Structure formats: C-alpha cells, structure tokens
Short mmCIF file of C-alpha atoms in Angstrom, two decimals:
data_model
loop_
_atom_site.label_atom_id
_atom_site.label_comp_id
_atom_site.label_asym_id
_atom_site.label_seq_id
_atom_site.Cartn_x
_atom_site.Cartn_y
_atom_site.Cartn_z
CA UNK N 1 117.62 108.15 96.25
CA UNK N 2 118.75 104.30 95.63
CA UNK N 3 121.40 103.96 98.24
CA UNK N 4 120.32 100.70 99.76
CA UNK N 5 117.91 97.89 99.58
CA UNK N 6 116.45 96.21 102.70
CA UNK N 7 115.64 92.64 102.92
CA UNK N 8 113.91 91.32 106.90
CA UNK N 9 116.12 89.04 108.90
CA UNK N 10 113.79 87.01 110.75
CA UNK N 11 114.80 84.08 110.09
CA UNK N 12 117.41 82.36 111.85
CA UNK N 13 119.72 81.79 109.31
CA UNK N 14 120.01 85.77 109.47
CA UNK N 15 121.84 85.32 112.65
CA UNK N 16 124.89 84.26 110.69
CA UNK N 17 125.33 87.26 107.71
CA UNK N 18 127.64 84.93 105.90
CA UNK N 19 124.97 82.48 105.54
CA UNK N 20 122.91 84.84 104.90
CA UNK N 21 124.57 86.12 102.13
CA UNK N 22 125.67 82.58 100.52
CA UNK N 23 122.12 81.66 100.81
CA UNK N 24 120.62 84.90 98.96
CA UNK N 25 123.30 83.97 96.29
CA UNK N 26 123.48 80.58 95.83
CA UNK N 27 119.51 79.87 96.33
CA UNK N 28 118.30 83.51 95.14
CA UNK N 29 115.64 82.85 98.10
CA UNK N 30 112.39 85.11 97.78
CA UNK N 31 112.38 86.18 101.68
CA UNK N 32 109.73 89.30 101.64
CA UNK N 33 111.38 92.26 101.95
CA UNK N 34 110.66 95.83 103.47
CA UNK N 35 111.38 98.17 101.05
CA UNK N 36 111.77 101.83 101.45
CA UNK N 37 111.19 104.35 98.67
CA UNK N 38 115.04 106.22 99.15
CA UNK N 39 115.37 110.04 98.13
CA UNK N 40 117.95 112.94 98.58
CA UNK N 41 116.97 116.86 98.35
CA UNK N 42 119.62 118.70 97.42
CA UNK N 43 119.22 122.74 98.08
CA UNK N 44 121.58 125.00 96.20
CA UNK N 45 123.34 126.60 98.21
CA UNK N 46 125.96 129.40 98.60
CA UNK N 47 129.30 129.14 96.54
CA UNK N 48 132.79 128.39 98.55
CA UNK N 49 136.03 130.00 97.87
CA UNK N 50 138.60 127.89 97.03
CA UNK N 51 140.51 130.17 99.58
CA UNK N 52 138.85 128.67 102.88
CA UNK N 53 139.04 125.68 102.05
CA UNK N 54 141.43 124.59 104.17
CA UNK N 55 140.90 126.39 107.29
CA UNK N 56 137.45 124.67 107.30
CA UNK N 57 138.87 120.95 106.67
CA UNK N 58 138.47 120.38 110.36
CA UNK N 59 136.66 123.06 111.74
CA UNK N 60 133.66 123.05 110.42
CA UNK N 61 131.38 120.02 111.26
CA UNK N 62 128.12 121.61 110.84
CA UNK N 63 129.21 121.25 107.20
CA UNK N 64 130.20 118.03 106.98
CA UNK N 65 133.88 115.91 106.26
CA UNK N 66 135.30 118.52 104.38
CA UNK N 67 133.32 121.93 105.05
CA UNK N 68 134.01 124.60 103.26
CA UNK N 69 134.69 128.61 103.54
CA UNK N 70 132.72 131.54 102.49
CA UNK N 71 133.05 133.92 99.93
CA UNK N 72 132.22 137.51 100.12
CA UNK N 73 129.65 137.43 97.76
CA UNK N 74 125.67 137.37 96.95
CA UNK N 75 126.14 133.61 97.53
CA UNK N 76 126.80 134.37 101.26
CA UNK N 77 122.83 134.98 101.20
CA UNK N 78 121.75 131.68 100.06
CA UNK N 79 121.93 128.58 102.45
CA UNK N 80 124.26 125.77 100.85
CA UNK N 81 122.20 123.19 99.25
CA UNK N 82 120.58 120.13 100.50
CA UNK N 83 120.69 116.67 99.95
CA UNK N 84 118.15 114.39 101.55
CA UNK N 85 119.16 110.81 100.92
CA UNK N 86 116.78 108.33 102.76
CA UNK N 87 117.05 104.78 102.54
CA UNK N 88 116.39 102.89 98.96
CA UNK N 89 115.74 100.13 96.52
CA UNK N 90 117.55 99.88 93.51
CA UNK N 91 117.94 99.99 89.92
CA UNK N 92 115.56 99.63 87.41
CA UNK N 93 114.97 97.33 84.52
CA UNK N 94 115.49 100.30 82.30
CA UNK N 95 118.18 102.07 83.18
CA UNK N 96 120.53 99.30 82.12
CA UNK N 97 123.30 100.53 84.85
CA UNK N 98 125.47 97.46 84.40
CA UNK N 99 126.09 94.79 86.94
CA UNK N 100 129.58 93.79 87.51
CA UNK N 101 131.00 90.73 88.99
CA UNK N 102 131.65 90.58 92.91
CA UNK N 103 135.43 90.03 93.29
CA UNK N 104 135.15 87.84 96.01
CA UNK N 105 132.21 87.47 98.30
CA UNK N 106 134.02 88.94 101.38
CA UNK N 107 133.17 92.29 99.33
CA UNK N 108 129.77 91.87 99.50
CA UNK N 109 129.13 90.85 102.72
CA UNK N 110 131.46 93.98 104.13
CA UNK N 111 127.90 96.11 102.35
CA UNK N 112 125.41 94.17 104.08
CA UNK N 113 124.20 94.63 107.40
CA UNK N 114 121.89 93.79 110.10
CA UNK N 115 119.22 96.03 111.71
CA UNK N 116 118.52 93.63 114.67
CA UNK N 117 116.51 96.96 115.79
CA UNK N 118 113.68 97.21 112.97
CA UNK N 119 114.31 93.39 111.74
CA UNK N 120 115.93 94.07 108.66
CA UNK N 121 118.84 93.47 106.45
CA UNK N 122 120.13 95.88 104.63
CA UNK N 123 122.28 96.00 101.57
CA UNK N 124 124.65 99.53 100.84
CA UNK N 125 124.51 100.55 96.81
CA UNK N 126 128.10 100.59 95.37
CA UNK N 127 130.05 104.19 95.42
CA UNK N 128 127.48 105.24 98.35
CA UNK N 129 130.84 106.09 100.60
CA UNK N 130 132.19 108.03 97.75
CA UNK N 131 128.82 110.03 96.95
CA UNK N 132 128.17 111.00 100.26
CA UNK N 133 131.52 112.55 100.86
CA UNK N 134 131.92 114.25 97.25
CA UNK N 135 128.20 115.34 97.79
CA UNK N 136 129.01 116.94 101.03
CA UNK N 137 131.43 119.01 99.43
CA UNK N 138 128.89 120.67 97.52
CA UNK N 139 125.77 120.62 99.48
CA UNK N 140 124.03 120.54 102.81
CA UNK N 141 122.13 116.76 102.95
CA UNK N 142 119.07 115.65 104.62
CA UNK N 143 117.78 112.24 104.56
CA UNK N 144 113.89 112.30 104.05
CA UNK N 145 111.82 109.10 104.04
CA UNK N 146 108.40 107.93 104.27
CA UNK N 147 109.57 105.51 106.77
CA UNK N 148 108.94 106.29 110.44
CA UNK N 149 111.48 107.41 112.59
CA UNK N 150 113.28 104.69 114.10
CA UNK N 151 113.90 103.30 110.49
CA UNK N 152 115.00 106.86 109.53
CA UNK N 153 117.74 107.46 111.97
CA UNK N 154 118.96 103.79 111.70
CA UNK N 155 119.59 104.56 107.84
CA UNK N 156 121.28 107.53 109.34
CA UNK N 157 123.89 105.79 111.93
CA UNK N 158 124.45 102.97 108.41
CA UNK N 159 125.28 105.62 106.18
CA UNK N 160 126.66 108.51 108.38
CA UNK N 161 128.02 106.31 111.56
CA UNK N 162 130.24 109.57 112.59
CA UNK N 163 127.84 112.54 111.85
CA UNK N 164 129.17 114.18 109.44
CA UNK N 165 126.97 114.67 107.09
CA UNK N 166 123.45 114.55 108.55
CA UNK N 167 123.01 115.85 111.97
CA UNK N 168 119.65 116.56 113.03
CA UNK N 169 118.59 116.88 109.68
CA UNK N 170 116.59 113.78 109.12
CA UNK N 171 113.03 114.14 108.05
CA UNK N 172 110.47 111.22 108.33
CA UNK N 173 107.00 110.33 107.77
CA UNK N 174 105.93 112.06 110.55
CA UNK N 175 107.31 115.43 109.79
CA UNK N 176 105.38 115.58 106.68
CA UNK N 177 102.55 118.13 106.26
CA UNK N 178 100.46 116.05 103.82
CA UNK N 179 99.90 111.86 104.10
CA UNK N 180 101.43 109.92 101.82
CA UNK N 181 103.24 112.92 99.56
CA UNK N 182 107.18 114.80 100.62
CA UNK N 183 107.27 118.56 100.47
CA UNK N 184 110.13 121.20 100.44
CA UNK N 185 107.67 123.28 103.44
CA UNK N 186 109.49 121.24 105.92
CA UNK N 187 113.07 121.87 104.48
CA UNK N 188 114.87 124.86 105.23
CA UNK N 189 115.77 127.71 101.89
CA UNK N 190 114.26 128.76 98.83
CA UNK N 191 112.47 126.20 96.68
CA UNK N 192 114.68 127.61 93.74
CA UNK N 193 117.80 126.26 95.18
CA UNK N 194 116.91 122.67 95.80
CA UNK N 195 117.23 119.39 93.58
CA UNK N 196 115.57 116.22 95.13
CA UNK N 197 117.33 112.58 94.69
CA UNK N 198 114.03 109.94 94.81
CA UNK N 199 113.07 106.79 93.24
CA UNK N 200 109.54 107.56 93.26
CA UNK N 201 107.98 110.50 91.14
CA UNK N 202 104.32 110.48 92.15
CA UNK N 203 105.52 111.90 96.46
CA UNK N 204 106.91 114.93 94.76
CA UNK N 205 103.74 116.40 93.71
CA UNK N 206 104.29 120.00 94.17
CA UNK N 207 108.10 119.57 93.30
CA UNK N 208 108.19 118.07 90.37
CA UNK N 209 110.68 120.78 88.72
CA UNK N 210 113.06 120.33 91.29
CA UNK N 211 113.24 116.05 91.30
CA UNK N 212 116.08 114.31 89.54
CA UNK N 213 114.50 110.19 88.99
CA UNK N 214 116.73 107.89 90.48
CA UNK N 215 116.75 104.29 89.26
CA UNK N 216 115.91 101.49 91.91
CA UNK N 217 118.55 99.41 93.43
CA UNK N 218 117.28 95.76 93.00
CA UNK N 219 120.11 93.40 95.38
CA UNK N 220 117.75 90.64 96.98
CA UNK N 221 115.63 88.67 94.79
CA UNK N 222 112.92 89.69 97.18
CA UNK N 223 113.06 93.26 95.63
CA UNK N 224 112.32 92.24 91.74
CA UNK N 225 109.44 90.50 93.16
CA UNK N 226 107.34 92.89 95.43
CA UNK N 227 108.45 95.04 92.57
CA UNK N 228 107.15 93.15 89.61
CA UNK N 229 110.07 92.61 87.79
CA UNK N 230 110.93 89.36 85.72
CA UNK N 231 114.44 89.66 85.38
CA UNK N 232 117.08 88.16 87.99
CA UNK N 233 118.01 90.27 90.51
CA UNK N 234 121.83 91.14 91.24
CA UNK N 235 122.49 88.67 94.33
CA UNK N 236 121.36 85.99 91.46
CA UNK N 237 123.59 87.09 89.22
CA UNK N 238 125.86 86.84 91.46
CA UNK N 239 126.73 90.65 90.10
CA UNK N 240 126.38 94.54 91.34
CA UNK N 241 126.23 97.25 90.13
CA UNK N 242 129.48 99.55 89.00
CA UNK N 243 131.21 101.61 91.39
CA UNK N 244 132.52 103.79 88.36
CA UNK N 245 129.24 103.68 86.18
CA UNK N 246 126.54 102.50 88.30
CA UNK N 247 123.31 105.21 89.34
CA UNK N 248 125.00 107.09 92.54
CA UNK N 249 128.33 107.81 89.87
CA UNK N 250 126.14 109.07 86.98
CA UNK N 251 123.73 111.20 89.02
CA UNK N 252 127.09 112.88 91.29
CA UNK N 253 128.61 113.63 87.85
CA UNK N 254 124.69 115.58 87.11
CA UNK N 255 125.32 117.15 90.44
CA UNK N 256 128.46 118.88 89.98
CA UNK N 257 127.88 120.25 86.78
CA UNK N 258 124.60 121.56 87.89
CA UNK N 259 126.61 123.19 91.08
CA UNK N 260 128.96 124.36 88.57
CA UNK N 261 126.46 125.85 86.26
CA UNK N 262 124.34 127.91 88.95
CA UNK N 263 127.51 129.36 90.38
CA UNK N 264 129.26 130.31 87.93
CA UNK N 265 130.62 133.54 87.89
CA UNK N 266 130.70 134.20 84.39
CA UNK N 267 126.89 134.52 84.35
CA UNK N 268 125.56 137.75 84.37
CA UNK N 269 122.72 137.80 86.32
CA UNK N 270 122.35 138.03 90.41
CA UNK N 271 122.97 135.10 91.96
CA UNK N 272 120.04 135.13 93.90
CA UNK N 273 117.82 135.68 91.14
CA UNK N 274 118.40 132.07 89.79
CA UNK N 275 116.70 129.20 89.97
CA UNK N 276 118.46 125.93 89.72
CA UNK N 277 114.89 124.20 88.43
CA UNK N 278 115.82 126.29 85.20
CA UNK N 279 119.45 124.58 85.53
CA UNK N 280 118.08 121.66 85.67
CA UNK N 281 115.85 121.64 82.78
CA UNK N 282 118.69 122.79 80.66
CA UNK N 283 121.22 120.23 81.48
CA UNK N 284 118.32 117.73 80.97
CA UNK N 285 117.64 118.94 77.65
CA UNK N 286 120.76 118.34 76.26
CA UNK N 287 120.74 114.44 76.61
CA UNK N 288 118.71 113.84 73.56
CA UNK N 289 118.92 117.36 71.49
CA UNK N 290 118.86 117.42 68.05
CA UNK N 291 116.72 113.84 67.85
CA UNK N 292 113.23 113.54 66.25
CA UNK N 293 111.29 110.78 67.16
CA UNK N 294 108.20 109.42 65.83
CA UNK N 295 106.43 106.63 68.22
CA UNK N 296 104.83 103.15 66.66
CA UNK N 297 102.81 101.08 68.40
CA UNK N 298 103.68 102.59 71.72
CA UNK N 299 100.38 104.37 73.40
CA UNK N 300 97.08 102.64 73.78
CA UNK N 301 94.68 103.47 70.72
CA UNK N 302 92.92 107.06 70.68
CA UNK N 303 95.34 107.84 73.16
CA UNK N 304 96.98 111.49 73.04
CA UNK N 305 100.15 111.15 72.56
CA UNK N 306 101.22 114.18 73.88
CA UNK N 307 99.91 113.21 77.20
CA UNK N 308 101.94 109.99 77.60
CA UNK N 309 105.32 109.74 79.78
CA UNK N 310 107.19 108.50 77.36
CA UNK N 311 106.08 111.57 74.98
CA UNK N 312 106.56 114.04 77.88
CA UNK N 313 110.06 112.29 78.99
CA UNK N 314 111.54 112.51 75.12
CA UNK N 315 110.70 116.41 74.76
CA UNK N 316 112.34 116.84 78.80
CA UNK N 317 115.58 115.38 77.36
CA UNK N 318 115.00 117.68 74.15
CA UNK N 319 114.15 115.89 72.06
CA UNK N 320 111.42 116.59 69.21
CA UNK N 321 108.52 114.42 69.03
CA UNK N 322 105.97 114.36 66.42
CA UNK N 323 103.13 112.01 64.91
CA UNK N 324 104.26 112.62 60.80
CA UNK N 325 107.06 110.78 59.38
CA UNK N 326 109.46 112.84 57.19
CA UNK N 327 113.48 112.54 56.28
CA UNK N 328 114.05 115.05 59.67
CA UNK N 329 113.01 112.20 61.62
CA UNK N 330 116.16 110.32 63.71
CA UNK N 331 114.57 107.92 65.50
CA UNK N 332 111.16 105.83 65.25
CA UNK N 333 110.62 104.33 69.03
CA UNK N 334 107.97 101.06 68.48
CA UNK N 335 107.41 98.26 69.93
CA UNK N 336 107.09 96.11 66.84
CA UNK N 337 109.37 96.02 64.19
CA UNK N 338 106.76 95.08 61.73
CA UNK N 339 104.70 98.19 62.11
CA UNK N 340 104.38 100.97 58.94
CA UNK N 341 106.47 102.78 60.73
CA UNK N 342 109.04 100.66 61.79
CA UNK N 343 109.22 99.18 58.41
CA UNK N 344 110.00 102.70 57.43
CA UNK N 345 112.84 103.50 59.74
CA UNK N 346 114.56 100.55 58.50
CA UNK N 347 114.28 101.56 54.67
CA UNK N 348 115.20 104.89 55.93
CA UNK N 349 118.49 103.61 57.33
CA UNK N 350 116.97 105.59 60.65
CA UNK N 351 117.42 104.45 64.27
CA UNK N 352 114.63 101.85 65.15
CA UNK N 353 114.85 101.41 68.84
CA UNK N 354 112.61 100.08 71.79
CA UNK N 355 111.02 102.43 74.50
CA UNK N 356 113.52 101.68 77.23
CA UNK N 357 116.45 103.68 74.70
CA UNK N 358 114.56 106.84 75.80
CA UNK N 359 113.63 105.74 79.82
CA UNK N 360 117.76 104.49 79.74
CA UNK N 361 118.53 108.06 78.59
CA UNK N 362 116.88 109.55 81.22
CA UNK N 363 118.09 107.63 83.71
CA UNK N 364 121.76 107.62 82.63
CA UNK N 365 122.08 111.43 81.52
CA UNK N 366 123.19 110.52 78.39
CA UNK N 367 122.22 109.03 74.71
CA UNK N 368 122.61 105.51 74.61
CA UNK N 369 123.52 103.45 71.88
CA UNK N 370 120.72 102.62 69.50
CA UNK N 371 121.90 99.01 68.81
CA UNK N 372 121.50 98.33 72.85
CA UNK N 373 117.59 98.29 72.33
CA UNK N 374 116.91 96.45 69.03
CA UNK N 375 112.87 95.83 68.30
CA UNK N 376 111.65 92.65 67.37
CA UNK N 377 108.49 91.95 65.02
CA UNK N 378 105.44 90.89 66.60
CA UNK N 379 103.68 87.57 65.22
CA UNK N 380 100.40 89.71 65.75
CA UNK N 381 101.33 92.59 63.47
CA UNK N 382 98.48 93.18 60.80
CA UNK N 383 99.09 97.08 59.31
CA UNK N 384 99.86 98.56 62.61
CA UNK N 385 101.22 102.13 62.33
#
C-alpha cells in the first residue's frame, strides 16, 4: 500500500532536510531514488461489541491504540483481520487523486524524514496517521515488503514509532516462501478473511481475489522517472495529495464498508462460512453497474478483447462490455475521437471517454465524471473502428 515514497540522501545537502526539501521543490532535482513496492493485508477478522469497547481502550495492546472487546459469538472463532502495510510509492497517473497545495512548507517537511540507517529519505503519504489508527480499529495489520529486513522494520519505527499497531508482525523478503512473489502461507488465518493493500498486482499471484490495487504515491521527481511517467511529480507542483480525498481516504472508506458488510448480523448465513473475497467482488461491482461499454481503438489488432485488462477491469467494476454497438450502449471508451465508433457515441449523445475514466474508477471506488477524460481525434485516423 502507497504510504510513503523514498528518495536516497547521499548527498550532502541531505544533511540539512530543509534544504533538502527547498531543493526537491524549487529545482524538482532527479536524485535516483529507492523505491519500495508498499502493500497492506488485511485479514477479516472477528466482530467487536460495541460493549467492550471501553474496557479495552487501554488494556489491550496486542490490538493496537484502541483495541477492542469480544463478542460471544461465531466471530470469536475467526482471528481479527490483517493489514500489512509496507513501505510505498505513490499515486498513479490514472487515478487522478488530486494534489492540493502545501499550506506552508513547514508542513511538508514535518512528513519527510531521514533514514541515516539504509541512506534514504523518506516522504509519509497524507492521512497515513489517520488510516493507521481508524484501520486498527477494525483489523489486525502487518507490514509485508519485498524489502529486506532492516528497511522493513525502519518503515515500522516511521510509521508505528510506539508499537501499537505492528508488533512482531512484520514480514520481509526473506520470510517469503517463493522469490520474487508475497503469499498469505506466511500470514496467520483463513485466506477467506483477508484483503491485501499493494501497489503492485503481478506479487499477488495466488491472491489475486483477495488484493485491493492501490495507486502509487509519486512525491520526488525521482519517482515519475524510474517510474516512466511524463507528468510532474507533486514536490514540482509544489502540491500533495488530499488528506480528505487522496488514495489512503478512499481505500479506508472501501475498508469499513467491507468490515461492515461481512459482519453484519442481518445476514443469514454462519459467519464463518463467508468469504470476504465474495465481499469484495460485490462492493467492486457496484462502481460501474448498469454501464455498457463498447471499446475503439483501444487493444492491439487481432487482439481478444476479452483478454485485455482494461476489458477484464470494466466487467470487475460491473460493468457490461461488448464488441456490437446498439442504443443499450452508455459508454464508447477510444482512444481517438475520430474512430466509427467514436463518431457514433457522439451522434448518439453517449459518453465518449478515454481509457483512464475506467482505470480512475477503479482506483477511486467510484464513477467518475465523463467530461474529466475527454478524447481527442487523431491526425492518423483513416476508418478506424
């Protein structure tokens, strides 16, 4: 999960963190970085009564800040869920979770720090604080990362410095039962009760179901560059990203009503027969239901379309894809506004919107507004479908 973005401070103008930080955002400077892939596992696990809440406010530290109590129920079975966060990179071009202005730059130097220890700097994601403790109130959190140790438990003392949340529970590259790949055989419960936070897809092999995509965090201009990206990172902009609407707020929001969903009493089945993958995949579903999209010069000729992430990623959300234009169609997703297709939507009066509308969605838990990704017409368009 994106909770921070690590730039090296070799240099010696790193001794000084305020020149540091005027430097990164006056000059944008393209020092290499060391970036970490950053992901959270979150295992469901057993539902608190509101009734202990209290008496475990300060006696239960195993639990974290604010443990919480028991209940009498099934749920007494089922270990709380886990959260893994490791250390991150940030957000991505798509997902479009907007940058706001620094108030002064005092802020942003009070989220960067130092790792004399592994030669880093390191920059916290806005809301992290605020995540981790809301988080803990619903889950039992690891950090996993396919950093070694040493980097591993100095994310730990940055983004737990009292203990609270973590413990021992910090899982590294090391611990990990197959190179280069992270697996739920080295976390504690049932595969059925956990959600993973990462950045990355393709380490979650086996564990697809259970991954919720975070979207990078991109703070040095260092990170848009080992990443590929053309646009200005946020120290550039002189920007971040939005403690009320920014990645870690969106995906807590898809947390609790997840949490809320698999415990809830009103469901008649035993708790221990569900399986928050299926919880998942339903709350997912409802961010695009009820559109139809048709796709224009978006996959490679003679490509199957059904076998491209963008296909796949649209029918996740729930929506409806299909190759035939007709008047149930909502949405044409191209790349040129000049295509048949396109040409079509637009006589049509339906939505004609650029890929990143659907990788946004997905990203953001929620529909975006069509007029946010306009298409343009290609000079090189020549009846394209």
């Amino acid at each position: 999960m994106s909770l921070t973005v690590d730039s090296p401070a070799h240099s010696s103008s790193s001794d000084d963190l305020a020149a540091f930080l005027d430097a990164e955002l006056e000059t944008a400077s393209g020092t290499s970085s060391e970036l970490e892939d950053v992901e959270a596992e979150v295992e469901e696990g057993e539902e608190e009564g509101k009734d202990d809440e209290e008496q475990y406010e300060d006696e239960n530290e195993d639990w974290g800040e604010d443990g919480d109590g028991k209940d009498n129920s099934d749920a007494s079975r089922i270990k709380r869920r886990r959260v893994a966060i490791d250390e991150c990179t940030g957000d991505t071009e798509s997902s479009k979770s907007r940058g706001e202005p620094a108030e002064t730059s005092d802020a942003l130097k009070s989220s960067l720090f130092r790792l004399d220890r592994i030669h880093m700097m390191t920059k916290l994601r806005p809301f992290v604080n605020n995540f981790l403790k809301e988080a803990s109130d619903l889950f039992e959190m690891y950090i996993y990362t396919m950093g070694e140790r040493p980097y591993a438990l100095e994310m730990a003392k940055l983004l737990d410095p009292r203990d609270v949340y973590f413990h021992s529970r910090v899982i590294a590259q090391g611990d990990s039962t197959q190179r280069h790949q992270k697996g739920l055989d080295i976390v504690l419960g049932q595969e059925s009760s956990v959600l993973i936070l990462d950045d990355t897809e393709v380490v979650w092999g086996k564990h697809k179901e259970n991954l919720i995509l975070m979207d990078r965090y991109h703070f040095f201009a260092s990170s848009c560059q080992q990443f590929g990206f053309d646009s200005k990172s946020l120290s550039q902009l002189k920007s971040d990203e939005s403690e009320e609407n920014g990645a870690l707020a969106t995906v807590l929001a898809v947390l609790k009503r997840i949490h809320g969903i698999f415990f809830d009493q009103k469901r008649g089945d035993n708790l221990l027969d569900r399986d928050v993958r299926e919880v998942l995949k339903g709350v997912r579903k409802e961010v695009l239901e009820g559109c139809k999209i048709v796709f224009s010069r978006v996959f490679p000729t003679k490509f199957h379309a059904e076998n491209h992430h963008l296909w796949r990623m649209a029918e996740q959300l729930g929506a409806t894809c299909t190759t035939e234009l007709d008047q149930s169609v909502t949405h044409v997703v191209s790349m040129d506004a000049g295509t048949e297709k396109s040409r079509w939507a637009q006589k049509e009066n339906k939505f004609l919107v650029h890929p990143k509308w659907i990788e946004a969605a997905n990203y953001l838990w929620k529909k975006q507004a069509e007029e946010n990704f306009p298409v343009t017409v290609s000079v090189s368009t020549t009846n394209n479908k």
